[in-house]
XYZ file of C-alpha atoms in Angstrom:
705
model
C 225.119 10.323 113.856
C 221.510 9.574 114.634
C 220.454 13.199 114.985
C 222.080 14.063 111.735
C 220.244 11.217 109.871
C 216.860 12.271 111.187
C 217.443 15.899 110.124
C 218.307 14.787 106.605
C 215.118 12.718 106.397
C 212.967 15.698 107.434
C 214.506 17.829 104.676
C 213.781 15.209 102.040
C 210.149 14.874 103.128
C 209.625 18.647 103.053
C 211.113 18.875 99.565
C 208.878 16.045 98.330
C 205.759 17.699 99.786
C 206.610 20.981 98.125
C 207.045 19.273 94.745
C 203.676 17.535 95.071
C 201.977 20.831 95.915
C 203.463 22.559 92.883
C 202.436 19.691 90.608
C 198.847 19.900 91.889
C 198.664 23.633 91.201
C 200.028 23.140 87.675
C 197.502 20.386 86.985
C 194.584 22.480 88.267
C 195.647 25.430 86.134
C 195.903 23.197 83.042
C 192.416 21.822 83.598
C 190.976 25.323 84.055
C 192.695 26.547 80.900
C 191.368 23.589 78.898
C 187.835 24.223 80.147
C 188.112 27.918 79.249
C 189.237 27.176 75.715
C 186.403 24.702 75.296
C 183.848 27.249 76.390
C 185.404 29.834 74.089
C 185.126 27.567 71.093
C 181.622 26.441 71.927
C 179.995 29.740 72.957
C 181.902 32.296 70.819
C 181.405 35.192 73.309
C 183.548 37.682 71.388
C 182.222 40.425 69.070
C 182.280 39.600 65.306
C 185.089 41.341 63.463
C 182.725 42.878 60.882
C 180.438 44.354 63.554
C 180.645 46.764 66.446
C 179.493 45.813 69.911
C 178.392 48.071 72.728
C 177.697 45.788 75.655
C 174.587 43.833 74.543
C 173.909 45.951 71.417
C 175.374 44.433 68.245
C 175.747 46.827 65.284
C 176.124 44.926 62.006
C 174.119 47.348 59.842
C 175.331 48.851 56.551
C 178.119 46.288 56.184
C 177.084 44.710 52.876
C 176.541 41.370 54.597
C 174.850 38.474 52.826
C 174.580 36.399 56.008
C 174.518 36.886 59.761
C 177.896 36.185 61.442
C 178.198 34.237 64.738
C 176.860 36.385 67.560
C 177.572 36.386 71.304
C 174.894 34.700 73.426
C 174.407 37.798 75.610
C 173.121 39.991 72.732
C 169.770 41.723 73.289
C 169.421 44.117 70.305
C 170.620 43.214 66.793
C 171.043 45.908 64.128
C 171.177 44.063 60.796
C 169.433 46.556 58.497
C 170.651 47.869 55.120
C 172.480 44.717 54.078
C 172.010 42.008 51.428
C 170.784 39.292 53.765
C 168.346 36.785 52.233
C 166.584 33.855 53.819
C 169.562 31.573 53.220
C 171.729 33.958 55.211
C 169.688 33.478 58.407
C 171.396 30.715 60.454
C 169.315 28.308 62.499
C 171.457 29.172 65.530
C 169.472 32.410 65.911
C 166.687 30.602 67.733
C 169.170 29.641 70.461
C 169.850 33.273 71.379
C 167.338 33.449 74.190
C 168.242 36.964 75.313
C 167.461 38.831 72.063
C 164.572 41.291 72.398
C 164.735 43.461 69.221
C 165.921 42.664 65.676
C 166.222 45.212 62.850
C 166.192 43.408 59.493
C 164.636 46.065 57.278
C 165.967 46.938 53.823
C 167.379 43.515 53.050
C 166.531 40.829 50.470
C 164.123 38.585 52.345
C 161.454 36.864 50.247
C 159.803 34.860 53.042
C 159.007 35.489 56.663
C 162.025 34.310 58.744
C 161.506 30.969 60.442
C 164.381 30.544 62.923
C 164.067 33.646 65.072
C 164.626 33.813 68.833
C 161.410 32.965 70.718
C 162.184 35.760 73.180
C 161.701 38.398 70.487
C 159.502 41.396 71.387
C 159.992 43.719 68.408
C 160.706 42.788 64.773
C 161.404 45.196 61.890
C 161.030 43.618 58.434
C 160.008 46.614 56.309
C 161.498 47.251 52.849
C 161.857 43.604 51.894
C 159.899 41.428 49.459
C 157.921 39.269 51.878
C 154.739 37.924 50.275
C 153.322 35.359 52.705
C 152.590 35.511 56.442
C 152.536 31.863 57.588
C 150.979 30.941 60.886
C 153.819 28.489 61.647
C 156.484 31.211 61.525
C 154.484 33.625 63.686
C 153.696 30.875 66.197
C 157.425 30.694 67.032
C 157.204 34.252 68.422
C 154.691 34.044 71.287
C 156.094 37.149 73.028
C 156.014 39.400 69.943
C 154.547 42.864 70.651
C 155.515 45.013 67.620
C 155.661 43.825 64.006
C 156.700 46.159 61.177
C 155.930 44.840 57.685
C 155.729 48.094 55.708
C 156.774 48.214 52.048
C 156.516 44.518 51.281
C 154.324 42.481 48.916
C 151.776 41.108 51.361
C 148.279 40.628 49.913
C 145.027 39.704 51.609
C 145.027 36.121 50.301
C 148.669 35.581 51.300
C 147.870 35.981 55.010
C 147.011 32.537 56.328
C 143.829 32.037 58.326
C 144.309 32.732 62.023
C 147.897 33.776 61.292
C 148.093 35.841 64.499
C 146.213 33.507 66.790
C 149.449 32.503 68.580
C 150.533 36.116 69.184
C 148.361 37.165 72.130
C 150.689 40.040 73.063
C 150.828 41.758 69.653
C 150.044 45.456 70.210
C 151.328 47.141 67.033
C 150.977 45.938 63.425
C 152.216 48.010 60.478
C 151.173 46.833 56.992
C 151.483 50.111 55.091
C 152.257 50.142 51.370
C 151.466 46.522 50.622
C 148.908 44.885 48.288
C 145.959 44.514 50.650
C 142.452 44.731 49.186
C 140.562 44.297 52.465
C 141.082 44.334 56.226
C 143.049 41.233 57.326
C 140.971 38.772 59.304
C 141.888 37.083 62.555
C 143.695 40.058 64.081
C 144.540 39.594 67.784
C 142.322 41.273 70.358
C 145.385 42.801 72.031
C 146.068 45.064 69.034
C 146.322 48.775 69.942
C 147.655 50.342 66.731
C 146.926 49.240 63.151
C 148.353 50.982 60.071
C 146.950 49.942 56.672
C 147.631 53.121 54.706
C 148.470 53.191 50.988
C 146.955 49.849 50.078
C 144.032 48.941 47.790
C 141.306 48.549 50.399
C 137.931 49.485 48.890
C 135.422 47.690 51.119
C 135.041 47.460 54.887
C 132.325 45.020 56.021
C 130.621 45.107 59.382
C 132.750 42.360 60.925
C 136.100 43.826 59.781
C 137.114 45.099 63.248
C 135.200 42.610 65.332
C 136.932 41.832 68.606
C 139.402 44.755 68.416
C 138.094 46.520 71.481
C 141.625 47.558 72.528
C 142.418 49.335 69.240
C 143.369 52.971 69.864
C 144.897 54.145 66.588
C 143.648 53.229 63.097
C 145.221 54.632 59.917
C 143.512 53.954 56.558
C 145.015 56.755 54.454
C 145.453 56.465 50.712
C 142.992 53.659 49.991
C 139.907 53.375 47.752
C 137.251 53.871 50.396
C 133.869 55.402 49.547
C 130.761 55.870 51.686
C 128.818 53.271 49.713
C 131.346 50.546 50.585
C 131.654 51.178 54.315
C 129.182 49.387 56.539
C 127.188 51.611 58.864
C 128.416 49.957 62.051
C 132.022 49.435 60.958
C 133.671 51.893 63.349
C 131.042 51.775 66.099
C 132.642 48.609 67.491
C 135.940 50.429 68.173
C 134.831 51.858 71.503
C 138.357 52.770 72.710
C 139.570 54.380 69.481
C 141.421 57.681 70.082
C 142.703 58.433 66.554
C 141.091 57.735 63.176
C 142.717 58.798 59.915
C 140.895 58.471 56.563
C 143.032 60.832 54.487
C 143.191 60.591 50.688
C 140.118 58.459 50.052
C 136.858 59.087 48.138
C 134.505 59.985 50.950
C 131.675 62.440 50.266
C 130.763 62.791 53.936
C 132.058 61.362 57.234
C 131.270 57.687 57.814
C 128.260 56.899 59.933
C 128.399 55.955 63.608
C 131.931 57.054 64.347
C 133.181 56.189 67.847
C 132.631 59.156 70.124
C 133.596 58.135 73.658
C 137.392 58.494 73.427
C 138.101 59.896 69.943
C 140.693 62.698 70.113
C 141.985 63.079 66.544
C 139.871 62.814 63.370
C 141.558 63.316 59.981
C 139.336 63.557 56.889
C 141.432 65.761 54.616
C 141.874 65.293 50.874
C 138.567 63.553 50.214
C 135.522 64.697 48.213
C 133.395 65.809 51.161
C 130.692 68.266 50.089
C 128.447 68.134 53.139
C 128.871 67.629 56.875
C 125.526 66.307 58.164
C 124.251 67.772 61.386
C 124.930 65.316 64.162
C 127.909 63.651 62.474
C 130.187 64.933 65.279
C 127.765 64.638 68.171
C 129.123 63.155 71.357
C 132.809 63.743 70.525
C 133.460 65.654 73.723
C 137.141 64.593 73.844
C 137.943 65.531 70.260
C 141.039 67.752 70.182
C 141.991 67.904 66.494
C 139.677 67.954 63.446
C 141.137 68.163 59.932
C 138.740 68.802 57.019
C 141.291 70.303 54.609
C 141.262 69.668 50.892
C 137.551 68.978 50.431
C 134.645 70.750 48.702
C 132.870 72.293 51.683
C 131.106 75.625 51.263
C 129.254 75.800 54.575
C 128.673 73.927 57.828
C 125.285 73.311 59.442
C 124.356 75.082 62.643
C 125.138 73.084 65.752
C 127.789 70.862 64.157
C 130.311 71.722 66.894
C 127.928 71.830 69.832
C 129.712 68.970 71.659
C 133.264 69.925 70.667
C 134.109 71.872 73.815
C 137.605 70.399 73.940
C 138.507 71.078 70.304
C 141.923 72.762 70.145
C 142.765 72.570 66.402
C 140.426 73.085 63.455
C 142.093 72.703 60.045
C 139.894 73.542 57.040
C 142.297 74.692 54.306
C 141.482 74.161 50.647
C 137.677 74.481 50.829
C 135.557 76.993 48.841
C 133.911 78.614 51.872
C 130.871 80.751 51.012
C 130.593 83.219 53.888
C 127.032 84.496 54.184
C 124.649 84.659 57.112
C 124.520 80.876 57.197
C 127.985 80.919 58.829
C 127.189 83.526 61.438
C 126.802 80.808 64.049
C 130.369 79.624 63.315
C 131.660 83.207 63.489
C 130.046 83.660 66.924
C 131.272 80.248 68.083
C 134.889 81.071 67.163
C 134.724 84.411 68.988
C 133.247 82.720 72.020
C 136.120 80.188 72.088
C 138.725 82.947 71.768
C 142.333 81.777 72.057
C 141.418 78.293 73.216
C 141.184 77.061 69.609
C 143.566 77.343 66.645
C 141.869 77.691 63.250
C 143.723 77.307 59.955
C 142.279 77.961 56.491
C 138.815 79.368 57.263
C 139.091 81.970 54.475
C 136.079 83.065 52.444
C 135.994 82.426 48.693
C 132.637 84.115 48.190
C 130.694 86.325 47.879
C 133.030 88.670 46.039
C 132.929 91.434 48.642
C 134.411 89.191 51.334
C 136.770 87.135 49.160
C 140.101 86.231 50.812
C 138.906 87.476 54.215
C 138.975 85.322 57.336
C 135.609 84.447 58.800
C 136.705 85.761 62.176
C 137.230 89.226 60.649
C 133.677 89.558 59.279
C 132.186 91.039 62.418
C 130.707 94.015 60.576
C 129.143 91.894 57.852
C 127.766 89.387 60.337
C 126.113 92.135 62.373
C 123.957 92.883 59.352
C 122.422 89.439 59.567
C 119.295 88.958 61.622
C 119.785 87.362 64.997
C 118.128 84.028 64.350
C 119.640 82.005 67.169
C 116.717 82.379 69.656
C 114.144 81.744 66.944
C 116.068 78.680 65.784
C 116.086 77.282 69.327
C 112.358 77.777 69.690
C 111.746 76.297 66.260
C 113.804 73.272 67.208
C 111.721 72.604 70.289
C 108.505 73.070 68.308
C 109.849 70.687 65.671
C 110.458 67.997 68.261
C 106.931 68.513 69.598
C 105.470 68.309 66.098
C 107.392 65.135 65.326
C 106.187 63.556 68.555
C 102.601 64.512 67.764
C 102.899 63.090 64.303
C 104.156 59.828 65.683
C 101.272 59.550 68.085
C 98.473 60.710 65.818
C 99.587 59.216 62.587
C 100.146 62.567 60.858
C 103.216 63.370 58.740
C 105.463 66.148 60.061
C 107.223 68.480 57.690
C 110.884 67.743 57.047
C 113.760 69.891 58.259
C 116.008 71.729 55.869
C 119.062 70.250 57.556
C 118.213 66.628 56.892
C 121.477 64.681 57.016
C 121.979 62.779 53.770
C 122.200 59.071 54.328
C 125.524 57.453 53.776
C 124.256 54.448 51.858
C 125.920 51.088 52.181
C 126.321 47.720 50.598
C 125.221 46.147 53.845
C 122.237 48.230 55.028
C 119.051 49.552 53.502
C 117.519 52.762 54.843
C 114.136 54.158 53.782
C 113.751 57.860 53.076
C 111.114 60.234 54.345
C 108.017 60.133 52.131
C 107.548 63.917 52.230
C 110.745 64.590 50.259
C 110.695 64.464 46.468
C 113.683 62.355 45.434
C 114.287 61.006 41.954
C 113.271 57.387 41.725
C 116.164 55.076 40.934
C 113.866 52.530 39.311
C 112.367 54.877 36.722
C 113.838 55.701 33.338
C 113.695 59.481 33.150
C 113.063 60.734 29.629
C 114.541 64.134 30.339
C 116.770 66.614 28.582
C 119.547 68.799 29.954
C 117.037 71.525 30.878
C 113.655 71.579 32.577
C 111.067 74.195 33.564
C 108.731 73.918 36.522
C 106.081 76.108 38.030
C 108.474 78.605 39.606
C 111.896 77.328 38.562
C 113.946 76.629 35.431
C 116.816 74.113 35.633
C 119.777 73.544 33.307
C 122.566 70.981 33.682
C 125.748 70.498 31.655
C 128.532 67.908 31.935
C 131.892 69.667 32.107
C 134.156 66.607 32.259
C 134.067 62.891 32.940
C 133.505 63.463 36.675
C 131.799 66.864 37.040
C 128.459 68.455 36.128
C 127.513 72.130 36.315
C 123.977 72.857 37.559
C 122.342 76.280 37.023
C 118.812 77.448 37.758
C 116.585 80.527 37.939
C 113.509 81.155 40.085
C 110.477 83.392 39.709
C 110.064 84.153 43.407
C 112.379 84.350 46.412
C 113.196 81.157 48.303
C 115.019 80.704 51.576
C 117.162 77.865 50.131
C 117.178 75.056 47.578
C 117.305 71.310 48.043
C 119.496 69.832 45.314
C 119.609 66.057 44.803
C 121.184 63.882 42.129
C 120.896 60.216 41.204
C 123.125 57.989 39.151
C 120.872 55.824 37.005
C 121.388 52.115 36.688
C 121.745 51.461 40.426
C 119.222 51.019 43.191
C 118.475 53.459 45.975
C 119.830 50.960 48.470
C 123.296 51.458 47.070
C 123.240 55.054 48.274
C 123.615 56.722 44.876
C 121.025 59.375 45.728
C 122.762 62.387 47.207
C 121.320 65.687 48.322
C 122.513 68.992 49.705
C 121.122 72.377 50.674
C 122.128 75.445 48.670
C 121.902 79.054 49.828
C 119.124 81.247 48.478
C 121.462 83.698 46.729
C 123.240 81.033 44.680
C 122.143 80.082 41.173
C 124.712 77.458 40.280
C 126.365 74.399 41.798
C 129.201 72.140 40.681
C 128.881 68.400 41.185
C 132.280 66.681 41.439
C 133.689 63.176 42.019
C 131.063 61.603 39.756
C 131.334 58.338 37.870
C 132.433 58.621 34.222
C 130.185 57.398 31.403
C 127.128 57.520 33.658
C 123.667 59.056 33.407
C 122.640 61.394 36.208
C 119.233 62.809 37.070
C 119.518 66.137 38.912
C 116.491 67.537 40.752
C 116.031 70.782 42.646
C 113.253 71.975 44.950
C 112.947 75.591 46.164
C 112.235 75.926 49.870
C 110.444 78.729 51.687
C 110.097 79.561 55.368
C 106.938 78.492 57.124
C 104.287 81.177 57.185
C 104.970 82.407 53.672
C 102.278 82.146 50.988
C 101.785 78.630 49.717
C 103.077 76.850 52.796
C 100.613 74.447 54.354
C 99.556 74.476 57.926
C 101.124 71.119 58.525
C 104.582 72.606 58.193
C 106.486 73.248 61.364
C 107.014 76.909 62.219
C 110.536 78.139 61.669
C 111.395 75.277 59.294
C 111.566 75.215 55.531
C 108.934 73.580 53.374
C 108.751 72.664 49.716
C 107.213 75.288 47.476
C 106.397 72.753 44.745
C 105.211 69.273 45.493
C 107.214 67.819 42.618
C 110.898 68.575 42.024
C 112.171 70.001 38.741
C 114.520 67.433 37.223
C 116.930 67.303 34.305
C 119.194 64.595 32.953
C 122.730 64.507 31.570
C 125.599 62.087 31.088
C 129.235 62.333 32.097
C 131.798 61.917 29.362
C 134.303 59.168 28.746
C 137.730 59.948 30.302
C 139.490 59.242 26.984
C 137.154 61.560 25.076
C 137.565 64.178 27.775
C 141.320 63.992 27.364
C 140.915 64.266 23.575
C 138.714 67.308 23.922
C 141.233 68.876 26.229
C 143.922 68.278 23.630
C 141.769 69.798 20.882
C 140.997 72.780 23.074
C 144.645 73.340 23.767
C 145.403 73.012 20.047
C 142.745 75.540 19.074
C 143.929 77.877 21.769
C 147.434 77.495 20.411
C 146.210 78.289 16.881
C 144.326 81.308 18.197
C 147.451 82.703 19.780
C 149.539 82.299 16.603
C 148.306 85.494 14.767
C 148.868 87.627 17.838
C 152.360 86.208 18.264
C 153.078 86.902 14.576
C 151.931 90.522 14.851
C 154.044 91.123 17.944
C 157.073 89.459 16.360
C 156.699 91.427 13.096
C 156.366 94.741 14.904
C 159.435 93.977 16.986
C 161.437 93.108 13.852
C 160.384 96.331 12.080
C 161.327 98.498 15.039
C 164.704 96.752 15.299
C 165.417 97.251 11.568
C 164.427 100.917 11.742
C 166.706 101.464 14.719
C 169.650 99.771 12.994
C 169.078 101.804 9.802
C 168.972 105.075 11.763
C 172.241 104.260 13.519
C 173.869 103.388 10.192
C 172.706 106.625 8.530
C 173.881 108.726 11.445
C 177.283 107.061 11.433
C 177.636 107.455 7.639
C 176.659 111.127 7.795
C 179.130 111.838 10.583
C 181.945 109.974 8.799
C 181.236 111.911 5.546
C 181.355 115.299 7.270
C 184.662 114.526 8.951
C 186.197 113.260 5.712
C 185.160 116.414 3.826
C 186.569 118.652 6.528
C 189.825 116.695 6.576
C 190.153 116.905 2.802
C 189.547 120.647 2.820
C 192.205 121.209 5.500
C 194.790 119.188 3.617
C 194.209 121.065 0.363
C 194.643 124.468 2.015
C 197.809 123.307 3.740
C 199.340 122.127 0.499
C 198.593 125.469 -1.258
C 200.427 127.500 1.397
C 203.682 125.588 1.015
C 206.290 125.733 -1.680
C 205.740 123.174 -4.394
C 209.493 122.374 -4.524
C 209.649 121.474 -0.812
C 210.039 117.708 -0.582
C 212.007 117.223 2.599
C 210.589 116.090 5.915
C 209.378 118.827 8.294
C 210.276 116.709 11.293
C 213.955 116.544 10.289
C 214.113 120.310 9.809
C 212.652 120.970 13.194
C 215.266 118.729 14.766
C 212.760 116.332 16.323
C 212.213 112.612 16.237
C 209.078 111.429 14.530
C 206.573 109.681 16.792
C 203.156 108.368 15.756
C 201.554 109.142 19.096
C 202.783 112.426 20.587
C 205.299 114.778 18.954
C 206.810 117.226 21.365
C 209.672 119.739 20.980
C 211.859 119.479 24.045
C 212.824 123.196 23.888
C 210.880 125.605 26.098
C 207.682 127.058 24.807
C 206.521 124.549 22.152
C 204.302 121.490 22.195
C 203.326 119.559 19.105
C 200.204 117.340 19.179
C 199.253 115.024 16.239
C 195.859 115.417 14.609
C 193.732 112.449 13.803
C 195.108 110.729 10.756
C 192.464 109.910 8.136
C 192.594 108.224 4.760
C 192.666 110.846 1.930
C 189.909 110.793 -0.655
C 192.460 110.219 -3.431
C 195.295 107.673 -3.351
C 198.177 109.907 -2.286
C 201.167 109.317 -0.002
C 200.114 109.265 3.648
C 201.317 112.251 5.646
C 200.568 113.724 9.010
C 199.779 117.407 9.667
C 200.635 119.198 12.875
C 199.762 122.568 14.331
C 202.385 124.284 16.459
C 200.942 126.251 19.316
C 203.114 128.874 20.897
C 203.163 128.666 24.629
C 203.700 132.054 26.317
C 205.801 132.113 29.465
C 204.077 133.527 32.523
C 206.562 136.475 32.868
C 205.538 138.000 29.521
C 209.023 137.657 27.956
C 209.665 136.483 24.450
C 210.515 133.001 23.649
C 213.720 133.792 21.739
C 215.038 136.758 23.612
C 218.827 137.038 22.947
C 221.256 137.355 25.798
C 222.492 140.747 24.436
C 220.363 143.713 23.410
C 220.167 143.951 19.583
C 218.587 146.617 17.376
C 217.370 146.458 13.878
C 219.007 149.192 11.818
C 217.270 148.379 8.648
C 213.901 149.266 9.950
C 212.301 146.179 8.539
C 210.684 143.645 10.737
C 212.087 140.141 10.851
C 210.861 136.949 12.186
C 213.153 137.206 15.163
C 211.816 140.654 15.870
C 208.332 139.338 16.048
C 209.393 136.575 18.373
C 211.197 139.012 20.648
C 208.012 141.028 20.927
C 206.110 137.984 22.195
C 203.996 137.810 19.026
C 203.381 134.263 17.825
C 204.671 133.636 14.363
C 202.783 130.811 12.677
C 204.446 131.308 9.295
C 207.831 130.367 10.619
C 207.081 126.673 10.839
C 206.141 124.425 8.009
C 202.768 123.073 8.785
């Protein structure tokens, strides 16, 4: 009995141990499940039902959302654009998502810069909202921010707080296009590499505007209100690492001074009012690859402008009135020397007339007619430098060059002009008329519109070129209102554009002659131009008011319309007369034809009635044994075919009847149509109708027609 009791005890202990083990496993599983549910409720790691998730990329765009749903903590890129999210729809829990790198919130309804954004953010897209203020406190929460897109908002210069970007030392890209900026924002970080400020209202750039931005590589200022007079001379010189500068759609009359040359690769100056490219304005740009001068008012380019542009690959000059004479031979030779290494677009001549619409590259024959002046120009240049050096040492005054670069003029700098040149004095009140006559030259000026003046002149003796200068009265010379240009010797007119409306302008012109010609002093440098007259010939005119200009345009269009009215009336009257005559001729022809046919029909009917018996009143169709048909009447027997004639209305009101002509159809074998089966002879000797028919002779009198 003892062994049996001990065996039973072992079985009970084993069963108890097994039950304890199972209970422990169940308890551990319950604890793990409870912890998992708690983490699920607290962290919310699942993808929102209104969004689509692709690993760490959360796509909630274009969902019509007014708020941001709960997001998984592992998200790195959030697509929230094209919704209706406002500032109230941004939860504070966003700043706890420490793994988010990029957020797209453009095209929403944000009025203020978001405050509770993840501090780990590197790239933020907020364009197409209504953000007005850039607070420093909100930007300070994003110390790792590298790219900030704020295009198409309502940011103004005064709404950017002082030192707003001081806590963003990693910011490399800032887009503020299409906002309400009137000047360059201050306090930009030194780490900035790309700055876009296009399509704003920026009109002035002071010297300190880009101070400290030595890392800036791309600057876009398209579509602003920039003019040469409001750009400081050293504005762009501080941007030593700039590789791309775009100044499209402004009011520049020449390139800004002191452009960065060390690393500049792309320069865009199209759609301005540039009339002159000063010699030396592109010097030192040895890395320049693309130059765009399209949409300006350039007629020529000075010799040596491209002497440092050995790496230029694209030259775009469309939309300029190029005047292709010998003054552009150097450019023609330069393009042929470059060959296929450069792409040129738009270098098409607009004058003189014999080369109009021809490419400059194709004018080899015309350019060969010009004198080879390149060696002489090089020697003259060296002599000029020697003369200038001698003048500086001995106190003499050297003669000026014909290619003097017009000064830009600035609100911030004052440059003196050479005393040998005769410029109009801005401080004098010129009592001039619209025409003036000098010793060898007569000048006439006329305002064409509120912003353009036409200048014409005539000379008594030949000149190598003309120096034309104009001054807007009421301003000082320091403001840069005096502008000058060189005009070719064969031209006798010039159009001044982009002028100020309701302003008085003094226009002066000086004829120039080559050194060595009669009247040129010994002090002039050989090979250079000198003034023929000591004093310029000047005239004065005023630009019109824009409203009056528009009224005059309307009156001109009205008078032109009235002038065209008599001609239109004559053409319309002649057309109406020809149409009436044509209609009348058609009517007469139709009436004549209808009358002839009616007369003929009436005559035929009268003759037919006279040949019949007056007592015959029965129907011919019934006698012939046929059925009347209004279209085609045909006798089914062999040899006859009845065709109806055209029925016409009789001239007198009589019963309508139809006349028919019976044509006898001869069989091809020559037999009669009514040949009897048995041979019959006529003993009477008189011919009958049947006898005629047997002989194959048609008998028209037999039928009633």
